[in-house]
């Protein structure tokens, strides 16, 4: 993982100590060396801009050897496309998929201009569908390199390296921040939902899952909200009634009963914490066989989302995510894309990106995947993965 390097791949630079040479180059590779804990130094490989001479220059260049001419723009802007198309013209011409990396973590590769083999440590995906790779020299794990796809040649895949970089070496996640909470606490009137207490929300904005992101998780993956999505589709509502052999009146009654019980369970949990007493008798909150069958059909028809179990409260869902976070391992590539901060509404340009993780909640018998945003320092979304529905994400 690269930290505070001055230049990035795609920057246009010149060599500062060549006063008479105004020729410009493109940063084609970055080498990171760890000097001490949390202290790194960087060297750079340069590539000729001229397409007729597309090899990397011999030798390494320190940061003080180079001067910036033009920073690489965001990958979503037209200015970067020309450079990215140049770097990847051969792959595009060969018809490779724009959204699938050519290499995977654990691949052992040759890199243009290097004699020693290297292993792929991490994959970085950009908004425009292109990829870069962090690699580590087989005989020197203190060095991390970053190269574009066209500089790398596959040798073989080593599952031992794959395991080491995704599970054994650590997940790079910071310690969980803040408490586990029930989202109902942020409603000014928890019984009717309605508006949120903005001042209370602000107090939790520095948590690993800020309230606005927990709200997104619940809207996307809780039974309460997904029922509304499914029955909001006339086609799916008709299929639901046919499969369960119920009419519109019965559908409305079953959905209403489930919503009331979910609300009551969350209110019980909230009130028990604040007042020390239950608002509703637990026996009245048990879901019937008909309601469970109804939710099973909702899960089948909701073909875009993985849903947390019916009997889990908001607090339990967040508790399961926290448990999975604490034993999570990397499952895929790092994603570098602009996205909107749900708290501020502002667009963020990533420098460290997002990573997909998977962890286990033994308490709730769930496997959970989540996207962690290293620029914002938060979990953006988290959902359960089951053997027959994992393909939905």
mmCIF file of N, CA, C and O in Angstrom, residues 12 19 36 50 63 83 94 96 116 134 149 214 223 235 252 280 293 306 342 344 360 369:
data_model
loop_
_atom_site.group_PDB
_atom_site.id
_atom_site.type_symbol
_atom_site.label_atom_id
_atom_site.label_comp_id
_atom_site.label_asym_id
_atom_site.label_seq_id
_atom_site.Cartn_x
_atom_site.Cartn_y
_atom_site.Cartn_z
ATOM 1 N N UNK A 12 2.878 13.635 -15.416
ATOM 2 C CA UNK A 12 3.887 14.030 -16.396
ATOM 3 C C UNK A 12 4.969 14.813 -15.650
ATOM 4 O O UNK A 12 4.670 15.777 -14.936
ATOM 5 N N UNK A 19 19.332 20.190 -16.869
ATOM 6 C CA UNK A 19 18.913 21.550 -17.188
ATOM 7 C C UNK A 19 18.631 21.749 -18.663
ATOM 8 O O UNK A 19 17.733 22.495 -19.063
ATOM 9 N N UNK A 36 11.470 3.143 8.320
ATOM 10 C CA UNK A 36 11.170 2.854 9.724
ATOM 11 C C UNK A 36 9.665 2.774 9.838
ATOM 12 O O UNK A 36 8.939 2.985 8.867
ATOM 13 N N UNK A 50 6.451 9.237 -25.892
ATOM 14 C CA UNK A 50 6.404 8.875 -27.303
ATOM 15 C C UNK A 50 6.023 7.413 -27.463
ATOM 16 O O UNK A 50 6.700 6.517 -26.968
ATOM 17 N N UNK A 63 12.476 11.309 -5.525
ATOM 18 C CA UNK A 63 11.514 12.407 -5.633
ATOM 19 C C UNK A 63 12.209 13.736 -5.918
ATOM 20 O O UNK A 63 11.710 14.567 -6.677
ATOM 21 N N UNK A 83 -3.874 9.173 -21.826
ATOM 22 C CA UNK A 83 -2.750 8.456 -21.217
ATOM 23 C C UNK A 83 -3.123 7.014 -20.898
ATOM 24 O O UNK A 83 -2.366 6.085 -21.180
ATOM 25 N N UNK A 94 -7.040 -6.264 -27.719
ATOM 26 C CA UNK A 94 -7.224 -7.709 -27.658
ATOM 27 C C UNK A 94 -8.586 -8.097 -27.103
ATOM 28 O O UNK A 94 -8.898 -9.269 -26.947
ATOM 29 N N UNK A 96 -9.930 -7.531 -24.067
ATOM 30 C CA UNK A 96 -10.070 -7.927 -22.664
ATOM 31 C C UNK A 96 -11.164 -7.100 -22.011
ATOM 32 O O UNK A 96 -11.399 -5.955 -22.371
ATOM 33 N N UNK A 116 14.243 -9.713 -11.213
ATOM 34 C CA UNK A 116 13.678 -10.582 -10.185
ATOM 35 C C UNK A 116 12.161 -10.726 -10.318
ATOM 36 O O UNK A 116 11.458 -9.776 -10.682
ATOM 37 N N UNK A 134 -0.018 -3.410 -7.058
ATOM 38 C CA UNK A 134 1.079 -3.321 -6.095
ATOM 39 C C UNK A 134 1.749 -4.687 -6.048
ATOM 40 O O UNK A 134 1.082 -5.713 -5.823
ATOM 41 N N UNK A 149 -0.891 -2.396 -15.906
ATOM 42 C CA UNK A 149 -1.078 -3.776 -16.348
ATOM 43 C C UNK A 149 -0.156 -4.145 -17.505
ATOM 44 O O UNK A 149 0.340 -5.271 -17.589
ATOM 45 N N UNK A 214 -25.283 3.731 8.350
ATOM 46 C CA UNK A 214 -26.079 2.642 8.928
ATOM 47 C C UNK A 214 -27.498 2.688 8.377
ATOM 48 O O UNK A 214 -28.101 1.646 8.104
ATOM 49 N N UNK A 223 -35.165 -6.460 6.290
ATOM 50 C CA UNK A 223 -36.483 -6.940 5.862
ATOM 51 C C UNK A 223 -37.478 -5.787 5.801
ATOM 52 O O UNK A 223 -38.272 -5.674 4.858
ATOM 53 N N UNK A 235 -45.284 -6.145 -10.793
ATOM 54 C CA UNK A 235 -44.956 -7.478 -11.303
ATOM 55 C C UNK A 235 -44.563 -8.421 -10.164
ATOM 56 O O UNK A 235 -45.035 -9.564 -10.089
ATOM 57 N N UNK A 252 -51.463 -6.966 2.305
ATOM 58 C CA UNK A 252 -51.337 -5.743 3.104
ATOM 59 C C UNK A 252 -51.311 -6.060 4.594
ATOM 60 O O UNK A 252 -50.520 -5.482 5.354
ATOM 61 N N UNK A 280 -43.455 -3.853 24.885
ATOM 62 C CA UNK A 280 -44.338 -4.863 24.302
ATOM 63 C C UNK A 280 -43.965 -6.238 24.840
ATOM 64 O O UNK A 280 -42.801 -6.538 25.083
ATOM 65 N N UNK A 293 -42.766 -17.322 5.784
ATOM 66 C CA UNK A 293 -42.865 -17.733 4.379
ATOM 67 C C UNK A 293 -42.956 -16.505 3.468
ATOM 68 O O UNK A 293 -42.385 -16.484 2.368
ATOM 69 N N UNK A 306 -29.022 -8.658 -0.570
ATOM 70 C CA UNK A 306 -28.943 -9.735 0.424
ATOM 71 C C UNK A 306 -29.491 -9.188 1.732
ATOM 72 O O UNK A 306 -29.091 -8.111 2.185
ATOM 73 N N UNK A 342 -22.178 10.471 2.182
ATOM 74 C CA UNK A 342 -23.577 10.534 2.596
ATOM 75 C C UNK A 342 -23.803 11.536 3.738
ATOM 76 O O UNK A 342 -24.927 11.949 3.982
ATOM 77 N N UNK A 344 -21.945 14.598 4.078
ATOM 78 C CA UNK A 344 -21.764 15.976 3.626
ATOM 79 C C UNK A 344 -22.365 16.249 2.258
ATOM 80 O O UNK A 344 -22.595 17.399 1.898
ATOM 81 N N UNK A 360 -16.814 -13.214 9.711
ATOM 82 C CA UNK A 360 -17.831 -14.108 10.266
ATOM 83 C C UNK A 360 -18.428 -13.532 11.545
ATOM 84 O O UNK A 360 -17.713 -13.002 12.401
ATOM 85 N N UNK A 369 -20.058 -9.516 4.174
ATOM 86 C CA UNK A 369 -19.117 -8.751 3.367
ATOM 87 C C UNK A 369 -19.369 -7.268 3.596
ATOM 88 O O UNK A 369 -20.521 -6.848 3.761
#
